[in-house]
Short mmCIF file of C-alpha atoms in Angstrom, two decimals:
data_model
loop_
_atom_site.label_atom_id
_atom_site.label_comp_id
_atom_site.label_asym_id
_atom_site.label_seq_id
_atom_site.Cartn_x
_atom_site.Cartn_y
_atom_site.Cartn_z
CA UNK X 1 99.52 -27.78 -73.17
CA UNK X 2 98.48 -27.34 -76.77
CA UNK X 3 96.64 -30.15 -76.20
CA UNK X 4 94.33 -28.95 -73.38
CA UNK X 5 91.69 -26.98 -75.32
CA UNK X 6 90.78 -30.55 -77.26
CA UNK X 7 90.25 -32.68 -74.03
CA UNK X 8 88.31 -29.80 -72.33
CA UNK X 9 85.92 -29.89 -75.63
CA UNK X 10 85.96 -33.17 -75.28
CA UNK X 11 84.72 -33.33 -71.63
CA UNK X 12 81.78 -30.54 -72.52
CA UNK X 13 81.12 -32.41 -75.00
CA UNK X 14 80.75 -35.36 -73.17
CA UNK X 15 78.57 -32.90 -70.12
CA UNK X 16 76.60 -31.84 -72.92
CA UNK X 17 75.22 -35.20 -74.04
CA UNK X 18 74.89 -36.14 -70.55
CA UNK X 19 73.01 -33.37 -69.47
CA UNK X 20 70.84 -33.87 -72.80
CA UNK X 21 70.30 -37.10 -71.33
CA UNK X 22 69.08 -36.49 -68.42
CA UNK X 23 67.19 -33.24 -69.37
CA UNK X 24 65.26 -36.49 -72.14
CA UNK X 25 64.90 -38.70 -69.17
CA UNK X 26 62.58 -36.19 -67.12
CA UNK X 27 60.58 -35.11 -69.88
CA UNK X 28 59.55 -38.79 -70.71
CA UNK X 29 58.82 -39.26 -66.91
CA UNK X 30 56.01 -36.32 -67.89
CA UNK X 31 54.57 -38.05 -71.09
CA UNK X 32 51.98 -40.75 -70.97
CA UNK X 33 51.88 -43.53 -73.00
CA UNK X 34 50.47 -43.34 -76.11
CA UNK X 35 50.49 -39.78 -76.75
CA UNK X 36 53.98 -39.21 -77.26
CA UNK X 37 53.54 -37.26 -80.40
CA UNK X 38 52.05 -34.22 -79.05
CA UNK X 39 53.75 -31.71 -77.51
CA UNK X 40 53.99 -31.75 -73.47
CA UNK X 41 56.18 -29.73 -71.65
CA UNK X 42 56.70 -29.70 -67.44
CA UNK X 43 57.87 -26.45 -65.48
CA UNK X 44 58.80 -28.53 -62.19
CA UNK X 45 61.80 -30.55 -61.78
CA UNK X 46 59.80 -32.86 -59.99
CA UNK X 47 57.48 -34.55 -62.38
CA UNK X 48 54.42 -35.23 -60.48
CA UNK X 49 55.37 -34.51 -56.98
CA UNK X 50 53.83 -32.83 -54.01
CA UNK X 51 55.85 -30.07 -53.74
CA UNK X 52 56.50 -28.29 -50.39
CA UNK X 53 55.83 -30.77 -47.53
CA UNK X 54 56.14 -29.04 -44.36
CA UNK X 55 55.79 -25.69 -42.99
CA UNK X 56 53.55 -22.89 -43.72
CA UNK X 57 52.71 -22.09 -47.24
CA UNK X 58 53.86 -18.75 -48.41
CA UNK X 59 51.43 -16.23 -48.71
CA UNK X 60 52.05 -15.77 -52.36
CA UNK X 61 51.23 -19.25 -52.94
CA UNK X 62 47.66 -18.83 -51.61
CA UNK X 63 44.73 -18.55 -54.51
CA UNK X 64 42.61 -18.11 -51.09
CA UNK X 65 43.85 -15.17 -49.74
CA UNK X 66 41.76 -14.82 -46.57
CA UNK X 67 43.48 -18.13 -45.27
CA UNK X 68 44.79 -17.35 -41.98
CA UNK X 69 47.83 -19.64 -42.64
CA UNK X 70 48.27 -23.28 -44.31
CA UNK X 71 50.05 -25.76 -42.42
CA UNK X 72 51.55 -28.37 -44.50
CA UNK X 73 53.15 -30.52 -41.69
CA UNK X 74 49.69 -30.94 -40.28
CA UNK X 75 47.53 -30.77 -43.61
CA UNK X 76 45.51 -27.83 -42.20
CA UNK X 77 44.21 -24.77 -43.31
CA UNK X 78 43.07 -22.20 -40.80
CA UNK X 79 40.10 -20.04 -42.19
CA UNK X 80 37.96 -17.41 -40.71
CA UNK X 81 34.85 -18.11 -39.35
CA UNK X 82 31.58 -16.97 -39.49
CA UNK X 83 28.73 -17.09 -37.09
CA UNK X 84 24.95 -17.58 -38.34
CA UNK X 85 21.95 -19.44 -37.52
CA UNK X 86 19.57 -22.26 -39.14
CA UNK X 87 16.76 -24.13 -37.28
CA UNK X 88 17.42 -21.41 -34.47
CA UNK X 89 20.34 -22.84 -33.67
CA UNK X 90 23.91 -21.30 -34.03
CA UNK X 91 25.71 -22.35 -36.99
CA UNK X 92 29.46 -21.30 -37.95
CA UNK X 93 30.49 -21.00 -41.64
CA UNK X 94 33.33 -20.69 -43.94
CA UNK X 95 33.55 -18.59 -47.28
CA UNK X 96 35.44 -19.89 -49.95
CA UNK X 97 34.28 -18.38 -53.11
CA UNK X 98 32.28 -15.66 -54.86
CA UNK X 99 30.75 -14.80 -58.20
CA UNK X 100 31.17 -11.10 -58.39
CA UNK X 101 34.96 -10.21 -58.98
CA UNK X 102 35.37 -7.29 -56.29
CA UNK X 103 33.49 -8.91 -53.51
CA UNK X 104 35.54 -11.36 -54.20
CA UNK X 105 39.09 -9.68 -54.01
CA UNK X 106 37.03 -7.73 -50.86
CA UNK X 107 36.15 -10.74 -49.00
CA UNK X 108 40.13 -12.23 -50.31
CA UNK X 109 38.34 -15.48 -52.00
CA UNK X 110 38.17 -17.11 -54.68
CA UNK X 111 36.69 -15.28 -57.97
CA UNK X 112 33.97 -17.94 -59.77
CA UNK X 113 32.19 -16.26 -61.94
CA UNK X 114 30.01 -19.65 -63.04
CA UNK X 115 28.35 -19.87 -59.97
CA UNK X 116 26.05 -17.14 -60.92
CA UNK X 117 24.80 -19.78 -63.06
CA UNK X 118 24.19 -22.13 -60.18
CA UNK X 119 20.39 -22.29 -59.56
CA UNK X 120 19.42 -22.79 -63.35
CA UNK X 121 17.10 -25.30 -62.87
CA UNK X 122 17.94 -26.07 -59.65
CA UNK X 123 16.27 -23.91 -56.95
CA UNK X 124 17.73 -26.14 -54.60
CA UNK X 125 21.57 -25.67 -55.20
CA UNK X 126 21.80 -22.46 -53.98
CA UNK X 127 19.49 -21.18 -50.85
CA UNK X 128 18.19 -17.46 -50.01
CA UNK X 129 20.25 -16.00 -46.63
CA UNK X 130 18.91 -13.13 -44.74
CA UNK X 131 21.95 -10.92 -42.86
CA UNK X 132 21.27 -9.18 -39.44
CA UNK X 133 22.09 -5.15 -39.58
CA UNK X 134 22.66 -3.98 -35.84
CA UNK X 135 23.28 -1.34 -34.71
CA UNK X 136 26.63 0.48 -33.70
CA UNK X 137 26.46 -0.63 -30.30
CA UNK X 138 25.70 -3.90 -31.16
CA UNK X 139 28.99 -4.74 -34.00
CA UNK X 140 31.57 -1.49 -33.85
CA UNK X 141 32.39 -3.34 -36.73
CA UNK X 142 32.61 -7.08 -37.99
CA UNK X 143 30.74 -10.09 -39.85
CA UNK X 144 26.99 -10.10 -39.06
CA UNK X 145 25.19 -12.91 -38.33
CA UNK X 146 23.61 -14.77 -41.10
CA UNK X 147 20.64 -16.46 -41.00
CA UNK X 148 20.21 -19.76 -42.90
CA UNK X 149 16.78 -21.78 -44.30
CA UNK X 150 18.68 -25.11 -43.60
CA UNK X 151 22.00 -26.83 -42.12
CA UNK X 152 23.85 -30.21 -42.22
CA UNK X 153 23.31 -32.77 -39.62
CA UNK X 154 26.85 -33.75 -38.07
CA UNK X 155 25.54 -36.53 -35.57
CA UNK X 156 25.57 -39.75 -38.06
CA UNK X 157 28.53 -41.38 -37.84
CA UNK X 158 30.86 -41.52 -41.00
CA UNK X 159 31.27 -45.30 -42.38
CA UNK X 160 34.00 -46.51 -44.62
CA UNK X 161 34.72 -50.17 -44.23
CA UNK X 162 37.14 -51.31 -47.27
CA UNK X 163 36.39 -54.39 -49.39
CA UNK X 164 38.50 -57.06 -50.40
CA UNK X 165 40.66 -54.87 -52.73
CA UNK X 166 39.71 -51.59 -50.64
CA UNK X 167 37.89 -49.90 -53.26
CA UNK X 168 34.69 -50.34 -53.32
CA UNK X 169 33.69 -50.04 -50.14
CA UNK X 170 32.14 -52.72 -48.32
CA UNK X 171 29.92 -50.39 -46.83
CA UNK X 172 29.75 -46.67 -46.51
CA UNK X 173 27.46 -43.85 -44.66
CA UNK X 174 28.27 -39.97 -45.02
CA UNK X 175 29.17 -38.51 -41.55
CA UNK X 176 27.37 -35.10 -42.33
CA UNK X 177 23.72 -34.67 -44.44
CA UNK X 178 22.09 -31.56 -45.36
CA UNK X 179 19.18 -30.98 -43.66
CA UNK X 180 16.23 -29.23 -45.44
CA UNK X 181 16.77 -26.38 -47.27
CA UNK X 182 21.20 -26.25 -46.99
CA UNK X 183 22.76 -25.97 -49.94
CA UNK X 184 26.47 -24.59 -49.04
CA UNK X 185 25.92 -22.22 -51.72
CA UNK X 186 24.18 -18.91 -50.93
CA UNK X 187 22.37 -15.69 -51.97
CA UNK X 188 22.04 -12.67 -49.78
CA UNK X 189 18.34 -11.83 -50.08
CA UNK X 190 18.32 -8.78 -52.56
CA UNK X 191 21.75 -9.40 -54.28
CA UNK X 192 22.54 -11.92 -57.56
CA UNK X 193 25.58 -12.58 -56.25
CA UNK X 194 26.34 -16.17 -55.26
CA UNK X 195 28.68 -17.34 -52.46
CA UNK X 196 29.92 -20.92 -51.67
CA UNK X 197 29.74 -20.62 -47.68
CA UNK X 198 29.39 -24.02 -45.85
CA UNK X 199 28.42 -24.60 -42.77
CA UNK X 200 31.02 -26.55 -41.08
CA UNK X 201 29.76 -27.05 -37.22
CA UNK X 202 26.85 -26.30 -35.35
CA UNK X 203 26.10 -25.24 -31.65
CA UNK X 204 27.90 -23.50 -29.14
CA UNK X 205 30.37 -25.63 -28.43
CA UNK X 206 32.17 -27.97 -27.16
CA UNK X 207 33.51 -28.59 -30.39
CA UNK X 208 33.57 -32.19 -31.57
CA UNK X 209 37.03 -32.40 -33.85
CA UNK X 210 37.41 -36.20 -32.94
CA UNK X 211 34.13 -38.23 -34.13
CA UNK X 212 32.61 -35.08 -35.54
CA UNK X 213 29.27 -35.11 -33.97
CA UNK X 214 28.71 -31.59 -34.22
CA UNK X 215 31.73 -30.86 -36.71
CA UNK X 216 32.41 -31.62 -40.74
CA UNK X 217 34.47 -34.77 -40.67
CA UNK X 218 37.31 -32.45 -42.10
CA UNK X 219 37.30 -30.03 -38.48
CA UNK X 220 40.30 -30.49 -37.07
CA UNK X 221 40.04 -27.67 -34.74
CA UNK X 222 37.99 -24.31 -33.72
CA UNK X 223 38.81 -21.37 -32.00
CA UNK X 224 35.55 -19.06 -31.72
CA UNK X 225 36.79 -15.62 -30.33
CA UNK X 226 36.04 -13.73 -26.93
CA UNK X 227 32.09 -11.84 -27.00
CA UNK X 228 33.59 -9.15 -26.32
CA UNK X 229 36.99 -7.59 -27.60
CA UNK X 230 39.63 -4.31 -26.37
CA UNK X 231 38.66 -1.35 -27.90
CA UNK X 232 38.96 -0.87 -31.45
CA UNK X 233 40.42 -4.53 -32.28
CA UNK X 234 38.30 -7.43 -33.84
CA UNK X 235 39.12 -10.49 -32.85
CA UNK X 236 38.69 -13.60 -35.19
CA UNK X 237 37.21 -16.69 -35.02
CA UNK X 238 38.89 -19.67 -36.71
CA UNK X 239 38.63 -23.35 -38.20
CA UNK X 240 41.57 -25.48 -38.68
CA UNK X 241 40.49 -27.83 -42.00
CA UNK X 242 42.29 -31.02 -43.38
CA UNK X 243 42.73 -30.23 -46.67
CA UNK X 244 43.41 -32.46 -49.75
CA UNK X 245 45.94 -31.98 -52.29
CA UNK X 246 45.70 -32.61 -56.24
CA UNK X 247 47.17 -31.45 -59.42
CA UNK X 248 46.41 -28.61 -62.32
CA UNK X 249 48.65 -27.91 -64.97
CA UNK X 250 51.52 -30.51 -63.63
CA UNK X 251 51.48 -28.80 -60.73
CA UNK X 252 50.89 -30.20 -56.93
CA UNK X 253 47.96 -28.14 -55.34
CA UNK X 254 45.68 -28.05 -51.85
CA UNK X 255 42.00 -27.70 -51.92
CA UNK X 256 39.29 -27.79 -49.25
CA UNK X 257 36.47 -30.21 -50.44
CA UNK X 258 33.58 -29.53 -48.52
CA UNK X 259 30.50 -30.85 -50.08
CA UNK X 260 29.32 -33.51 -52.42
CA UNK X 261 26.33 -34.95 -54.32
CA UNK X 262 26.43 -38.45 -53.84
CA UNK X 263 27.00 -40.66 -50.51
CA UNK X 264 30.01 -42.22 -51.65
CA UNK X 265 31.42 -39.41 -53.24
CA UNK X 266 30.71 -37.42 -49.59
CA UNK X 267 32.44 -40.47 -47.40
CA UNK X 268 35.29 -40.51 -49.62
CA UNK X 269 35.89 -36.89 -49.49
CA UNK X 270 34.95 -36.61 -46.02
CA UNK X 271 32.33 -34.14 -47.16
CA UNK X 272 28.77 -33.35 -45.82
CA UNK X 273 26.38 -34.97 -48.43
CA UNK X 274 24.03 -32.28 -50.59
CA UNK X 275 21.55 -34.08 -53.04
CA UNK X 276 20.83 -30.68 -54.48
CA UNK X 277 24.43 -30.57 -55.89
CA UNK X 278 24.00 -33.65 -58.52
CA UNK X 279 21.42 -31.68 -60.35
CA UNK X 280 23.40 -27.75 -60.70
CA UNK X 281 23.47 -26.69 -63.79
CA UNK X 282 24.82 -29.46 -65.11
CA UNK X 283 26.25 -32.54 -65.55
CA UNK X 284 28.81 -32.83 -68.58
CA UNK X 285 29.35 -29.20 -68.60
CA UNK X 286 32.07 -27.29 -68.29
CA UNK X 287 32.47 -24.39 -70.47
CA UNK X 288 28.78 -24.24 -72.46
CA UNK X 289 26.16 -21.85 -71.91
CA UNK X 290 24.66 -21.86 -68.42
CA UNK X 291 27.17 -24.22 -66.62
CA UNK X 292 28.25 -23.38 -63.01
CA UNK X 293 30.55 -26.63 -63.10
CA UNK X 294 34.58 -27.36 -64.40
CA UNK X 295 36.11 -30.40 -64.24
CA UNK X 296 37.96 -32.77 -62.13
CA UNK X 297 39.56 -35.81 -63.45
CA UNK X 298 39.65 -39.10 -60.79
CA UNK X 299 41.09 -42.49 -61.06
CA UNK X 300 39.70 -45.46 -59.92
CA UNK X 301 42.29 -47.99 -60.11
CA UNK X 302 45.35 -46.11 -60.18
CA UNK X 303 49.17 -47.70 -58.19
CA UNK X 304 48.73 -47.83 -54.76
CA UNK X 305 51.54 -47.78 -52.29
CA UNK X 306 52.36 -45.46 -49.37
CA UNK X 307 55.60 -44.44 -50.55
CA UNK X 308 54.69 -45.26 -54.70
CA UNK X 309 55.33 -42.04 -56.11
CA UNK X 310 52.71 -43.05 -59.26
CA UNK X 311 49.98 -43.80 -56.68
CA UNK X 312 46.88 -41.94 -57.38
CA UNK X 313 43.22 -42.74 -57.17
CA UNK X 314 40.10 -44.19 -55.17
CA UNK X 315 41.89 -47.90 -54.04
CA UNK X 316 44.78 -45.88 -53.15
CA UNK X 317 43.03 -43.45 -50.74
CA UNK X 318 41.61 -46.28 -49.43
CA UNK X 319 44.27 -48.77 -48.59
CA UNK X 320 47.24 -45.98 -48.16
CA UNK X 321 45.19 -43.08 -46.98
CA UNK X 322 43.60 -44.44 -43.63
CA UNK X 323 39.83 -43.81 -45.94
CA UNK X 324 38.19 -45.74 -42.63
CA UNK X 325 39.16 -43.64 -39.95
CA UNK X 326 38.06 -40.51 -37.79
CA UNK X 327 40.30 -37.37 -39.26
CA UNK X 328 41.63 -36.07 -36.15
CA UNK X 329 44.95 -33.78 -35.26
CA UNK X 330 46.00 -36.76 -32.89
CA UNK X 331 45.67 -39.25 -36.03
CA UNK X 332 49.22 -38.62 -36.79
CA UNK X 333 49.09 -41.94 -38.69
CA UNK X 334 46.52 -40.36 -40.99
CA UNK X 335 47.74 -36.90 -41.41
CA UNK X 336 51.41 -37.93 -42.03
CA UNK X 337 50.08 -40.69 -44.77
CA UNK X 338 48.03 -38.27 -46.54
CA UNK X 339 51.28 -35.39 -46.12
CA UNK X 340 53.13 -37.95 -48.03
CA UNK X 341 50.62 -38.58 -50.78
CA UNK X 342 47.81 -40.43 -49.48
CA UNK X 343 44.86 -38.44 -50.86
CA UNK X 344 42.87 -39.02 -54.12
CA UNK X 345 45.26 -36.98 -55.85
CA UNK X 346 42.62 -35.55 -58.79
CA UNK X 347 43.84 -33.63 -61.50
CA UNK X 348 41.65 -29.96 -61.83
CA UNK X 349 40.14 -28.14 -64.53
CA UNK X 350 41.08 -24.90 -65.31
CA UNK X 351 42.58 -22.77 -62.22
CA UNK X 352 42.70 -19.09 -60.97
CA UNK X 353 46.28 -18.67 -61.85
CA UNK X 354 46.15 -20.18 -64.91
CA UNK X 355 48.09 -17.59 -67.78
CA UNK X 356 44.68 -17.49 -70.16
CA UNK X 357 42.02 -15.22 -68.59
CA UNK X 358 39.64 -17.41 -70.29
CA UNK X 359 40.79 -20.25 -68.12
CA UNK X 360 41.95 -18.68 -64.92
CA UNK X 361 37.41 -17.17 -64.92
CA UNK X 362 36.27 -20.24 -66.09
CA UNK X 363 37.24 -21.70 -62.25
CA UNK X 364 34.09 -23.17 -60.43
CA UNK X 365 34.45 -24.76 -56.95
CA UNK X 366 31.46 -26.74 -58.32
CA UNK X 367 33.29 -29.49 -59.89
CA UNK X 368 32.06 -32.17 -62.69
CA UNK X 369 34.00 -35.32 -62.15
CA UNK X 370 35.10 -37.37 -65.14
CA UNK X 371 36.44 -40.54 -63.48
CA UNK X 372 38.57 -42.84 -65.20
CA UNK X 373 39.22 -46.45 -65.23
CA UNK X 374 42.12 -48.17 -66.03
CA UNK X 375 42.64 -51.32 -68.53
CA UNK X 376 43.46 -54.48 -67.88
CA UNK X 377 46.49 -53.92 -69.88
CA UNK X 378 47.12 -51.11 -68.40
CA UNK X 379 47.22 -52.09 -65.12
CA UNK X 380 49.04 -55.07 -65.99
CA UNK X 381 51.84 -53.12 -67.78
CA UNK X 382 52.53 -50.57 -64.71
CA UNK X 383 50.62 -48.12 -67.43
CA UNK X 384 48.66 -46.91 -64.56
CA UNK X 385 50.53 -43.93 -64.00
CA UNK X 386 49.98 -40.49 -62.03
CA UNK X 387 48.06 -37.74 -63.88
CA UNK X 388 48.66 -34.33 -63.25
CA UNK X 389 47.52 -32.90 -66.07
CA UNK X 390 43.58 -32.40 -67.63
CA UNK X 391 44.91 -32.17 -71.14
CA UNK X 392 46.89 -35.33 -70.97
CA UNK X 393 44.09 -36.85 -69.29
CA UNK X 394 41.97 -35.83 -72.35
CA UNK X 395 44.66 -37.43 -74.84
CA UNK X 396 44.87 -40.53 -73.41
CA UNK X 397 41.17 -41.31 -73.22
CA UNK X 398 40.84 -39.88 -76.85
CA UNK X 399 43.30 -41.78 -78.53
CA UNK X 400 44.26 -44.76 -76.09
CA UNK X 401 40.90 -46.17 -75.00
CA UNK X 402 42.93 -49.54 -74.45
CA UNK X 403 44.13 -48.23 -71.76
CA UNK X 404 42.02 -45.68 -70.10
CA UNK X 405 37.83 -45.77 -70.16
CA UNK X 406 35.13 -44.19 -68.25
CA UNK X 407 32.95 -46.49 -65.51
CA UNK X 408 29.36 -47.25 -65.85
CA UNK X 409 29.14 -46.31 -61.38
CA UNK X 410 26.39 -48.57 -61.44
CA UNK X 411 28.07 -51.82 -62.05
CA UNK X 412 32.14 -50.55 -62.21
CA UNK X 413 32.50 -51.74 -65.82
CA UNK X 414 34.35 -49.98 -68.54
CA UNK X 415 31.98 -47.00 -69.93
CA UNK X 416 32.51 -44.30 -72.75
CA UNK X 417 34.97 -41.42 -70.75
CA UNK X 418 33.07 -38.72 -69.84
CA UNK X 419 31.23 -36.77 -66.65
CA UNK X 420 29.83 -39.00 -63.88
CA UNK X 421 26.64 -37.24 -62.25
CA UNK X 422 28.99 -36.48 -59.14
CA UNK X 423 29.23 -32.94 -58.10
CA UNK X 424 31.52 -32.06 -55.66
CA UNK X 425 32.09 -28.44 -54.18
CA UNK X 426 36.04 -28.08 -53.55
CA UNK X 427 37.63 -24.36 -52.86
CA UNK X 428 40.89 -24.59 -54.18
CA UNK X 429 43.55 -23.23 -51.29
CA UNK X 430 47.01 -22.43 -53.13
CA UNK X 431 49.61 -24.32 -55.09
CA UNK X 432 52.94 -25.79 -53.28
CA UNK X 433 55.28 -26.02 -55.80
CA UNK X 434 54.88 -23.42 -58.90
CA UNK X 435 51.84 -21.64 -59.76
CA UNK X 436 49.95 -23.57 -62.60
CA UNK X 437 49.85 -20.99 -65.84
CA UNK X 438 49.14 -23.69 -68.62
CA UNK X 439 48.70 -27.41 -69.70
CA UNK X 440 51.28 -30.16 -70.13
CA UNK X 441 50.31 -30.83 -73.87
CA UNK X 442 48.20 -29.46 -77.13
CA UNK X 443 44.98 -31.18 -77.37
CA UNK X 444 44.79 -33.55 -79.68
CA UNK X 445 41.39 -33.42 -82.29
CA UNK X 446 38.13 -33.98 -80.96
CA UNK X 447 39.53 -34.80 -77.61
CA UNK X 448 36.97 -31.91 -76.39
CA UNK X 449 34.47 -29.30 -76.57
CA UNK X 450 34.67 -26.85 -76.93
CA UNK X 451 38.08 -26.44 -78.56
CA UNK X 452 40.84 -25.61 -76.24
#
């Protein structure tokens, strides 16, 4: 019996190193090549996974608080709805974000102070809304109607046929276009304060939430509430949106991308096409004087694979994440791929939970994307990895350009890394895993600007 203390210090011992062992094993999974001498750290025991997959999200994983509920079995969020009109026509909107910080916690969205900064030099990006005020009879209470200068056209018919590796696409058409005067960002006439608030169908129904003729290609269902309601209640319209889930911080996270500046960059994101919103204030800036935008990191060439759990990027979305169909709640086929990790998967900026006040205000909706291409030798060595984190990101294009460059999106050759001319508005939903408080790693010199 004497004996017994020995072997059990022997067997902790031997737990010990184990455990060390596996505890080294995970935090490798979260380092990237090349960068292994700087400090990165993960908070979820999964190493760039999605998180909660099914179910409603809680509540107190919601960075959107007005969301009626998010529905992660069917990749839908259910938002309130607004009614307005543009071209004389009814038009229903969504709102997402504002840049005051009590309307914001009043209206329960998203607090973006940048987009105050949204029409320098861009009259265009954000467009002057006029808001009825009836009488008592007419609204007991509830959302006036808004009246809008322009709105998106939903009729053409969203093209994505792949090419021979999937990405690029062999030919492409955006399945929603502003029409004059829409920009999804909005002023009330008489108030600085700027709202993101797209218009997501038109009309009085029926609702189109197969082909999207009269829908955003992301409407996957509407519910527009009874004229009239009992006595003292308010009852709510609704929209049921796919969503699209990324990364901040190493953590998994939903966003609603709504509206983009380019054609491609609106077919792959399902998004209503906005020239306006290449020119906002302004490309390749994130935190400088004047800038509405922050960034977003994408991958062109990242693993592909439905059930790869390192597959991230533009070819993957497009051979794994049905890219060339009709987003529909009867396109199971769809919905389940892109539940399982189908989207683009882009890594965000900085975030509203984020434990630095400097970075949890510098959030934008309006987001700069810095797309990356990988290597040759990269590719070639499985390098290719997920990215979940911006910092990382930043590393490894600092200090390993043999594996990771920018693209020149005119030709698809290796460029300098760096911001893109693609501006994309995407209202970030909620996080499914942990909230993200702070990057993966220090940056490493000059890696950015300004200093981190």
């Amino acid at each position: 019996m004497e004996h017994q203390p020995i072997r059990s210090a022997r067997a902790n011992k031997r737990g010990l190193i184990a455990l060390i062992a596996v505890l080294l094993v995970a935090t490798l999974v979260a380092l990237v090549p090349g960068i292994l001498g700087h400090k990165v750290k993960s908070t979820s025991a999964n190493v760039g996974g999605l998180g909660q997959l099914s179910g409603l999200l809680p509540r107190d994983h919601l960075t959107e608080e007005s969301a009626i509920q998010v529905d992660l079995s069917h990749e839908t969020v259910r938002l309130p709805l607004y009614k307005g009109e543009a071209y004389g026509k009814t038009a229903w909107f969504i709102l997402l974000d504002a840049s005051d910080i009590g309307l914001a916690h009043d209206l329960g969205v998203n607090y973006a102070p940048k987009l105050a900064n949204i029409g320098i030099s861009c009259p265009t990006c954000v467009q002057t809304v006029t808001i009825d005020s009836p009488t008592p009879a007419q609204n007991p209470f509830g959302q006036a109607v808004v009246h809008f200068r322009g709105a998106p056209d939903f009729s053409p018919t969203r093209i994505a046929v792949p090419g021979p590796n999937g990405f690029p696409l062999a030919k492409f058409q955006p399945g929603a276009v502003a029409g004059s005067g829409y920009s999804p960002f909005i002023q009330i006439a008489g108030s600085p304060v700027v709202y993101s608030a797209p218009i997501v169908a038109t009309g009085d129904g029926p609702f189109d939430v197969i082909h999207h003729t009269n829908t955003g290609d992301r409407v996957l269902g509407i519910h527009i509430a009874p004229a009239t309601a009992p006595s003292g209640q308010f009852l709510e319209s609704w929209v049921d949106m796919l969503f699209v889930k990324g990364f901040d911080a190493g953590q998994p996270i939903v966003y609603l991308s709504t509206d983009a500046g380019q054609p491609l960059t609106a077919v792959l994101e399902r998004a209503t096409y906005v020239p306006a919103l290449n020119t906002a204030a302004y490309n390749g800036g994130d935190d400088f004087l004047g800038s509405a935008r922050e960034r977003l990191f994408g991958f062109i060439n990242g693993q592909t694979g439905a059930t790869n759990p390192q597959a991230q990027g533009f070819v993957h979305l497009v051979r794994d994440g049905h890219s060339s169909e009709d987003a529909s709640a009867d396109n199971t086929a769809l919905i389940n791929a892109l539940r399982n990790g189908g989207d683009l998967l882009n890594v965000f900026g900085d975030f509203p939970t984020l434990s630095d006040p400097r970075h949890a205000d510098a959030y934008s909706p309006l987001w700069d994307a810095q797309l990356g291409l990988w290597t040759d030798k990269a590719v070639k060595a499985g390098l290719n990895t997920r990215q979940i984190d911006e910092v990382v990101v930043f590393n490894l294009a600092a200090t390993r350009p043999d594996l990771l460059t920018g693209i020149n999106p005119a030709t698809g050759q290796p460029a300098p890394y760096g911001a893109q001319e693609v501006g994309i508005n995407c209202a970030v939903i909620g996080f499914t895993d942990q909230a993200p408080t702070a990057n993966l790693a220090t940056p490493v010199p000059n890696s950015q600007f300004p200093p981190r």
